[in-house]
Coordinates of C-alpha atoms and ligand atoms in Angstrom, one line a residue:
X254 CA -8.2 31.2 38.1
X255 CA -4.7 32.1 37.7
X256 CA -2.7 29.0 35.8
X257 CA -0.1 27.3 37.7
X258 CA 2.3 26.0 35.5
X259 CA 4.3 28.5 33.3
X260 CA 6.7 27.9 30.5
X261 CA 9.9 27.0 31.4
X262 CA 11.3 29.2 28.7
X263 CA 9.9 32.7 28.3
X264 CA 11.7 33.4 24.8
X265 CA 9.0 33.7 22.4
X266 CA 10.3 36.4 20.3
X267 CA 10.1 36.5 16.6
X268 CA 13.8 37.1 15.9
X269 CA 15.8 36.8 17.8
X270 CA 14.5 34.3 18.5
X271 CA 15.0 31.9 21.2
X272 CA 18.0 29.5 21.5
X273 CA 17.7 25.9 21.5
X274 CA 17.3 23.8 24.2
X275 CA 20.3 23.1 26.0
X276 CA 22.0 26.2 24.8
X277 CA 25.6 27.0 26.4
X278 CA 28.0 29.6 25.0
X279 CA 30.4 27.7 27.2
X280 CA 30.1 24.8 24.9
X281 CA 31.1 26.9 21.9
X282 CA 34.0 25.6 20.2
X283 CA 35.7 29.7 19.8
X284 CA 39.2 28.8 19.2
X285 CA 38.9 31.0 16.1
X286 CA 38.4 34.0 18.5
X287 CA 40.9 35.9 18.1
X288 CA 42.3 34.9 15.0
X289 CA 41.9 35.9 11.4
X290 CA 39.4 34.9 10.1
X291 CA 41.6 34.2 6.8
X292 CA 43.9 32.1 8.8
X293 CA 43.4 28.2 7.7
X294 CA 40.7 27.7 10.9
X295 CA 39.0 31.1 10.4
X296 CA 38.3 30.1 7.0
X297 CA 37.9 26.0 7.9
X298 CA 34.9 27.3 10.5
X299 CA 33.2 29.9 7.6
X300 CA 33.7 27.7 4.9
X301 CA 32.0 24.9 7.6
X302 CA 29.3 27.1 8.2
X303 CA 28.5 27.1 4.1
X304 CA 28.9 23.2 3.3
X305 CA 26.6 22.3 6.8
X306 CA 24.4 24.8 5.3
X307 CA 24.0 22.8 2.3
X308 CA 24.6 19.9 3.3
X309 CA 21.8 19.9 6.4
X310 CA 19.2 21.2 3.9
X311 CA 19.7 18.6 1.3
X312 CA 20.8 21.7 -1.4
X313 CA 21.1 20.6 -5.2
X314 CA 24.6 20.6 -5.8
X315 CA 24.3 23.4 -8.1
X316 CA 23.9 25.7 -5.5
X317 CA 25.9 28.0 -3.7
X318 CA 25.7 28.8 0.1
X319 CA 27.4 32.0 1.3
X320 CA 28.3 34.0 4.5
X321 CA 27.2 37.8 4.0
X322 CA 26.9 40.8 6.1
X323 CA 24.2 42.9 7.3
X324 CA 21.7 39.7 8.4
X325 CA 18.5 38.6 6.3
X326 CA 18.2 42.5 5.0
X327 CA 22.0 42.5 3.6
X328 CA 21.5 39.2 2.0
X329 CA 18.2 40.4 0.3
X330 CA 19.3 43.5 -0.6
X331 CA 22.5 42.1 -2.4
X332 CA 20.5 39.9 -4.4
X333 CA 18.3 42.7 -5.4
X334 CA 21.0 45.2 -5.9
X335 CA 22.9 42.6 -7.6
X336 CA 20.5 40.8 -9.7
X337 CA 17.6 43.3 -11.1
X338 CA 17.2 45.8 -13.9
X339 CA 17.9 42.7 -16.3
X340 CA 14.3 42.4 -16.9
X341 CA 10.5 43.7 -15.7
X342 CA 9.9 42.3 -11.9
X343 CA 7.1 41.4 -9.9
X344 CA 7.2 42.5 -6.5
X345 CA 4.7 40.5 -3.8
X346 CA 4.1 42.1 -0.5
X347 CA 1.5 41.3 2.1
X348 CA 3.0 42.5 5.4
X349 CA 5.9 44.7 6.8
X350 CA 9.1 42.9 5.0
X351 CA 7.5 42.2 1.6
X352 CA 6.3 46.0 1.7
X353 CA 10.5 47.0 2.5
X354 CA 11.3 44.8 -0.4
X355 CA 8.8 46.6 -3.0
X356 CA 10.3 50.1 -1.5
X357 CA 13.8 48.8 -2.1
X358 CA 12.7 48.2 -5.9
X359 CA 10.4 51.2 -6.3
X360 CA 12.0 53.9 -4.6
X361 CA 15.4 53.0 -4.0
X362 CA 16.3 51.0 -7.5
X363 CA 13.7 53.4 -9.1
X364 CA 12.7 50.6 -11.9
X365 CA 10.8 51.5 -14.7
X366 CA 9.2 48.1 -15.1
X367 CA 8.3 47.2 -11.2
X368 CA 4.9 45.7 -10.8
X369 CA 3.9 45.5 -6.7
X370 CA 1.2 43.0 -5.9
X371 CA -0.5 43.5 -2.5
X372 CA -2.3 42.4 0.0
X373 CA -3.3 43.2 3.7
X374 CA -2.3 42.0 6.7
X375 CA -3.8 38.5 7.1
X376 CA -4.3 37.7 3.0
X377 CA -2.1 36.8 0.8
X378 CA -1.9 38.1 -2.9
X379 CA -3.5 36.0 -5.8
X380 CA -0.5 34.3 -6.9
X381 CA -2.2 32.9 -10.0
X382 CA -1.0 36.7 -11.3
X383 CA 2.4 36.2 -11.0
X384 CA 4.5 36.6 -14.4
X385 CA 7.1 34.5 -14.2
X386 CA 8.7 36.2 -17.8
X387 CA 9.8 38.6 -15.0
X388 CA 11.7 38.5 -11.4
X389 CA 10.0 37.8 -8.6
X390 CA 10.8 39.1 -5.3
X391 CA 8.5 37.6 -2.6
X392 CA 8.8 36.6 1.6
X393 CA 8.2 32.7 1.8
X394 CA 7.1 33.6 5.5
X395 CA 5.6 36.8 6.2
X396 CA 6.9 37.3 9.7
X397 CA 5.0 40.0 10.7
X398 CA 1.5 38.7 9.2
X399 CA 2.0 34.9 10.0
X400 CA 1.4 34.4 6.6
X401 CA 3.2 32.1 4.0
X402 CA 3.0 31.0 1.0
X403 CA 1.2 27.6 0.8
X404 CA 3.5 25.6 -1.5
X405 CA 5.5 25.9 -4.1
X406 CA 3.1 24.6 -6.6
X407 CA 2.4 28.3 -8.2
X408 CA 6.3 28.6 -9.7
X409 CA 7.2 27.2 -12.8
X410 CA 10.0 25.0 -13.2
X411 CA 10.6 26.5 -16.2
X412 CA 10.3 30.4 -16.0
X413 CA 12.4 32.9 -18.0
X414 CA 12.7 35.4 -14.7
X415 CA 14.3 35.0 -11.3
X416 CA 13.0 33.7 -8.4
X417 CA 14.3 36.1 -5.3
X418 CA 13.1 34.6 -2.0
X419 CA 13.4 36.1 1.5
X420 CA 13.0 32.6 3.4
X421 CA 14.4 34.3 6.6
X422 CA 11.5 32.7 8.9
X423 CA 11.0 29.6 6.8
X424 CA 14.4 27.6 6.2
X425 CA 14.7 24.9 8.5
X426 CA 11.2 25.3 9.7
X427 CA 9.5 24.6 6.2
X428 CA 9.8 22.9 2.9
X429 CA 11.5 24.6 0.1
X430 CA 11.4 23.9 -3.4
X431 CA 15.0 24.8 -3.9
X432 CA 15.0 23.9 -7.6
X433 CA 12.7 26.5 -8.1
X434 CA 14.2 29.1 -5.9
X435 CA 17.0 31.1 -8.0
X436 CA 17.5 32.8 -4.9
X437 CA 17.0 32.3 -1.3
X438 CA 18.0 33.9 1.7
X439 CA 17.7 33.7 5.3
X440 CA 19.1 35.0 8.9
X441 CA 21.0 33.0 11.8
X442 CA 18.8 34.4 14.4
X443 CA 15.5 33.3 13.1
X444 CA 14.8 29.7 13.5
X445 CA 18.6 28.4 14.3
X446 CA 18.0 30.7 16.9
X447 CA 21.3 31.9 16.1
X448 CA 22.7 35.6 16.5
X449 CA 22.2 38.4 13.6
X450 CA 24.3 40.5 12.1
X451 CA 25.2 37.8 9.0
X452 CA 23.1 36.8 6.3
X453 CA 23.2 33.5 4.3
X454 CA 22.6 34.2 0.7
X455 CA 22.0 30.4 -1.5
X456 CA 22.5 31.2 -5.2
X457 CA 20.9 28.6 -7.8
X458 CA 23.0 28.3 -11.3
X459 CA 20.1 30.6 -12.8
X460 CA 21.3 33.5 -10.7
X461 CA 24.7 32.7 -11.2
X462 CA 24.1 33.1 -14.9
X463 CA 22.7 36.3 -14.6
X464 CA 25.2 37.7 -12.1
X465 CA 27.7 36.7 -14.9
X466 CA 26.2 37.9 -17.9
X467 CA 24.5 41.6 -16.5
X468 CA 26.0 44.5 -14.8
X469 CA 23.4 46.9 -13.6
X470 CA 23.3 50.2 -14.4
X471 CA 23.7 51.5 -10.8
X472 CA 27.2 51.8 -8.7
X473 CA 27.5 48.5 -5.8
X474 CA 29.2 49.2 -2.6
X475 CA 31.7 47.0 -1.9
X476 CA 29.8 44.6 0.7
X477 CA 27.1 44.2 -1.9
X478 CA 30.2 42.7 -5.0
X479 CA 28.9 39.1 -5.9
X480 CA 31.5 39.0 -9.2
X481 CA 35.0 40.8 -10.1
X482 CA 35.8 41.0 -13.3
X483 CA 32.1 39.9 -14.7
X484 CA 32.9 36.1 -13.2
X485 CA 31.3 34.8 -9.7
X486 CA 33.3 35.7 -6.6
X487 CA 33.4 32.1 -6.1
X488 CA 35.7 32.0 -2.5
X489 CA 32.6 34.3 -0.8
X490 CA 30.8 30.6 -1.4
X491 CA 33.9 28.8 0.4
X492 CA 34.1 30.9 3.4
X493 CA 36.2 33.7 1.8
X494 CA 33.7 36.3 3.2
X495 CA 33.6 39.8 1.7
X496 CA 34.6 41.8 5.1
X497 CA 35.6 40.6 8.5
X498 CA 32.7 38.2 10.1
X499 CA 32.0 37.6 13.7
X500 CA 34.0 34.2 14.6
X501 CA 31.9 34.1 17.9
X502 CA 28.6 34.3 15.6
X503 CA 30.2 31.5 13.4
X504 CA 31.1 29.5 16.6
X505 CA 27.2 29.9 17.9
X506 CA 25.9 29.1 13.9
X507 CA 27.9 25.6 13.6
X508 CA 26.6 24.5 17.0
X509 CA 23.3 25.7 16.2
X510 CA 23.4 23.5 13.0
X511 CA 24.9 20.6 15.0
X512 CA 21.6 21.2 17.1
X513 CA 19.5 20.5 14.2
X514 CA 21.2 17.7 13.2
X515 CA 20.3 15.7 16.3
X516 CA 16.7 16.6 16.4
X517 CA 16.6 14.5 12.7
X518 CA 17.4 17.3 10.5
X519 CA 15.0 19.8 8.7
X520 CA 12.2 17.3 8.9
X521 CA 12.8 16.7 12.6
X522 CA 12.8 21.1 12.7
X523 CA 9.6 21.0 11.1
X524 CA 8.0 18.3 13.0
X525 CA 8.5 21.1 16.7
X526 CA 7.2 23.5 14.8
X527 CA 4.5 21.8 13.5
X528 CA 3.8 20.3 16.9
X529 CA 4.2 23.7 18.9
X530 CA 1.4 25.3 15.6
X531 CA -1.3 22.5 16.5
X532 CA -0.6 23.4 20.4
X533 CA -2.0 26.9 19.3
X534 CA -4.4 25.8 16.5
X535 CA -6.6 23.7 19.6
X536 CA -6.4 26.4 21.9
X537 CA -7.9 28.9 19.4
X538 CA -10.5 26.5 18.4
X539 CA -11.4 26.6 21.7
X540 CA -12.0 30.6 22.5
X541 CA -13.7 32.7 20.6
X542 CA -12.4 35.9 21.6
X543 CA -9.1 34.7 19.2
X544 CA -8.3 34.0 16.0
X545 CA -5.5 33.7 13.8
X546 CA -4.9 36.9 11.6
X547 CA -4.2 34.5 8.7
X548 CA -7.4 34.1 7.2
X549 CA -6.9 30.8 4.9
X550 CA -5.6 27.8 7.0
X551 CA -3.5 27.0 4.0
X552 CA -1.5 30.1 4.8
X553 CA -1.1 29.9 8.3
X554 CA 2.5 30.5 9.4
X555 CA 3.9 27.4 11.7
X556 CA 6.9 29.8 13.0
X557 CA 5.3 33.4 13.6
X558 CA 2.1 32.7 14.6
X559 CA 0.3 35.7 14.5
X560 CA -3.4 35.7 16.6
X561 CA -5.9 38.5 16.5
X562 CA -7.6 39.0 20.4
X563 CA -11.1 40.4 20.5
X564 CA -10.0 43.6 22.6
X565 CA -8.7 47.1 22.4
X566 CA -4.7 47.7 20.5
X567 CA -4.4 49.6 24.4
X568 CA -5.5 46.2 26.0
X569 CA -3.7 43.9 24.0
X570 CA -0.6 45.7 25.2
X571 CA -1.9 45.3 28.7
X572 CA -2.0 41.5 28.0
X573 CA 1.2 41.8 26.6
X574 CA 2.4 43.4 29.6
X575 CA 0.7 40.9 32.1
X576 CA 2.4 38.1 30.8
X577 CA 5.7 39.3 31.0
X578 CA 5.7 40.9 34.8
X579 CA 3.8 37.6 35.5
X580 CA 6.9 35.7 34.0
X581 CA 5.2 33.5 31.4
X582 CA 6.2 35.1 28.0
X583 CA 8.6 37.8 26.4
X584 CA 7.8 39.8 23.7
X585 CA 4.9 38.0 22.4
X586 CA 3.0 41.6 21.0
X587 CA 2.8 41.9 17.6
X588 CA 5.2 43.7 15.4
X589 CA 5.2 47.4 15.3
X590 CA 3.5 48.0 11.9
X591 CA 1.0 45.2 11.9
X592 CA -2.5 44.9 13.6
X593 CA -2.6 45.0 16.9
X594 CA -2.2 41.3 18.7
X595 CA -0.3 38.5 19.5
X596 CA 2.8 37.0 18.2
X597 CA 4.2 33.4 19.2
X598 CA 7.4 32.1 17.6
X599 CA 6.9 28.2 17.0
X600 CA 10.1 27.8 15.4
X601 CA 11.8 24.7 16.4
X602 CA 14.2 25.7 19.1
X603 CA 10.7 26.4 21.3
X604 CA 9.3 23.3 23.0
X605 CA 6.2 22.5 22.2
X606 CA 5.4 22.0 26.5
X607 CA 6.1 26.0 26.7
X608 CA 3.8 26.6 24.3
X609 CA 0.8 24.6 26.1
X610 CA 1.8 26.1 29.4
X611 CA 1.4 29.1 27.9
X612 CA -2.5 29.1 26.5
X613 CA -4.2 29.1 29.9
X614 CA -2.0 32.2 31.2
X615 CA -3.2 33.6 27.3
X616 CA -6.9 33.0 28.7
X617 CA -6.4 34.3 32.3
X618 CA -4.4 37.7 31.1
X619 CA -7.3 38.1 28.2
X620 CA -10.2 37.8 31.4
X621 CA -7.8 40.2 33.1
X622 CA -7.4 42.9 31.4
X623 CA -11.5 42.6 29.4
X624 CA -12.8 42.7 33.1
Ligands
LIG252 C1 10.6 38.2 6.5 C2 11.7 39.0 7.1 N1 12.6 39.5 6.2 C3 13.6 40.2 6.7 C4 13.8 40.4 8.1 C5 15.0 41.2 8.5 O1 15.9 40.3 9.1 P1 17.3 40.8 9.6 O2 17.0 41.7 10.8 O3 17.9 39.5 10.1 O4 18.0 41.5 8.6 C6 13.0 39.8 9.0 C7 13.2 40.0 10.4 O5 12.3 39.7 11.2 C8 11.9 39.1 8.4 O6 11.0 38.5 9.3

């Protein structure tokens, strides 16, 4: 039987991802459009959009929170550009981004001493053989997998190598050990449900040191510059951004954050995600035809939820296709280099009522297209 009820939202996409409830670009506050974004409220909004940053996340005050371009990607590839050489570096990689990241090191940075630690789709790599006398580039969240790391009970506190984290699909959705991330970044468009194009790079005092006290062997472009004149550019951590931001993307961030705010901060974030993962976790319980690709619970993504279906990579797209000329969900099939299946963002701008409505349209399109 056909379900009656759909979600009232259809944006299940894994990045962008959906905007929060309530969402109104009308109710943007964009009197910086227009202006420079040097002028005293260009820089009063960026410099905003760091110190809500730390201040919603409960940052130590050692770190630093900055606005950089080129999304998640540029933020990550800054750090790595900026940071490595210094010493050997471990490399984890157990899905699409993780995979970029080791390519970035191995083929791009060319590193003699580059160790890659992999794992399929749906594992995750043995981190008991991490060396943390090296860096250590890793994903918290593996988007594309729907797997994450457990905890952070496998890092050190005390480690002589970096820590360089691409959190992109985890901050604001999961606990983070920031004391024992050196480096962390993330995009607006992932849980905020924000817009991309900036990345927000958080820099612990152990970076900073190193950023201070090594200059890699290789030239920087100019958007990539973290110091001038071997000392921290400390005003890209204020606001002062490298190049020219989008105020309208700044406008959308800070109402975004004020959005998390009222929901009770990060723990009220993790909470609807949480909730909208056990909505799924029931449902797959229930049907043995689906599964989760993450194969320990432990490592089970609450914001990209990534489900296996026991049918054809031709007929998953059918499903795929089903549910959105039906009207129930957008671009809920997996990502393009991953197994074939389903993908459902849980992040907390989704309601956890969309996600219900959506599991019985998930069992009628699955006896759909298997008749
Ligand atoms: C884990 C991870 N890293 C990096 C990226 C790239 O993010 P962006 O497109 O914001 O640069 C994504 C995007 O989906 C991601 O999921």
């Amino acid at each position: 039987m056909q379900p009656t009820v759909k979600p009232k939202n259809l944006n299940f996409s894994s990045g962008p991802c959906s905007k929060r409830p309530g969402y109104d670009v009308r109710a943007l506050q964009l009197d910086t459009l227009g202006r420079s974004h040097r002028s005293a409220l260009g820089k009063k909004a960026l410099g905003l959009a760091c110190s809500e940053t730390a201040r919603i996340l409960g940052l130590p005050e050692t770190c630093r929170v900055g606005v950089v371009p080129g999304s998640d990607t540029g933020a990550v590839e800054m750090a790595l550009w900026s940071l490595l050489g210094a010493r050997g570096v471990d490399v984890l990689a157990w899905e699409s981004f993780g995979s970029g990241w080791a390519t970035d090191v191995v083929k791009q940075l060319k590193l003699a001493d580059a160790r890659v630690l992999k794992a399929d789709y749906g594992a995750i790599v043995d981190l008991t053989q991490v060396n943390f006398d090296r860096d250590v580039v890793f994903t918290w969240n593996g988007t594309t997998s729907g797997v994450r790391v457990p905890n952070g009970d496998w890092i050190p506190a005390e480690r002589a190598g970096l820590t360089i984290c691409d959190a992109t699909s985890a901050v604001f959705a999961m606990d983070l050990p920031w004391d024992k991330l050196d480096v962390v970044t993330f995009s607006w468009q992932k849980v905020l449900g924000g817009e991309g194009a900036h990345g927000m790079l958080i820099l612990g005092p152990r970076a900073v040191e190193r950023l201070e006290s090594y200059t890699p062997p290789w030239p920087l472009p100019k958007v990539f510059r973290l110091t001038s004149a071997g000392k921290l550019s400390e005003g890209i951590f204020r606001g002062e951004t490298i190049n020219t931001p989008s105020m309208l993307c700044v406008a959308d961030y800070l109402d975004a954050l004020n959005w998390i705010e009222s929901i009770g901060g990060v723990a009220g974030a993790i909470a609807r995600s949480e909730a909208n993962l056990r909505v799924i976790a029931d449902f797959v319980a229930a049907n043995e035809w689906i599964s989760f690709l993450a194969t320990d619970p432990a490592t089970r993504s609450n914001t990209s939820v990534c489900l296996s279906v026991d049918l054809s990579a031709e007929q998953v797209k059918k499903m795929v296709k089903l549910l959105e000329s039906e009207g129930v969900a957008y671009d809920i099939g997996s990502y393009k280099d991953a197994p074939a299946g389903i993908r459902i963002w849980c992040g907390a701008t989704i309601e956890t009522s969309d996600v219900a409505a959506l599991m019985p349209w998930l069992a009628w399109a699955y006896a759909q297209v298997s008749a």
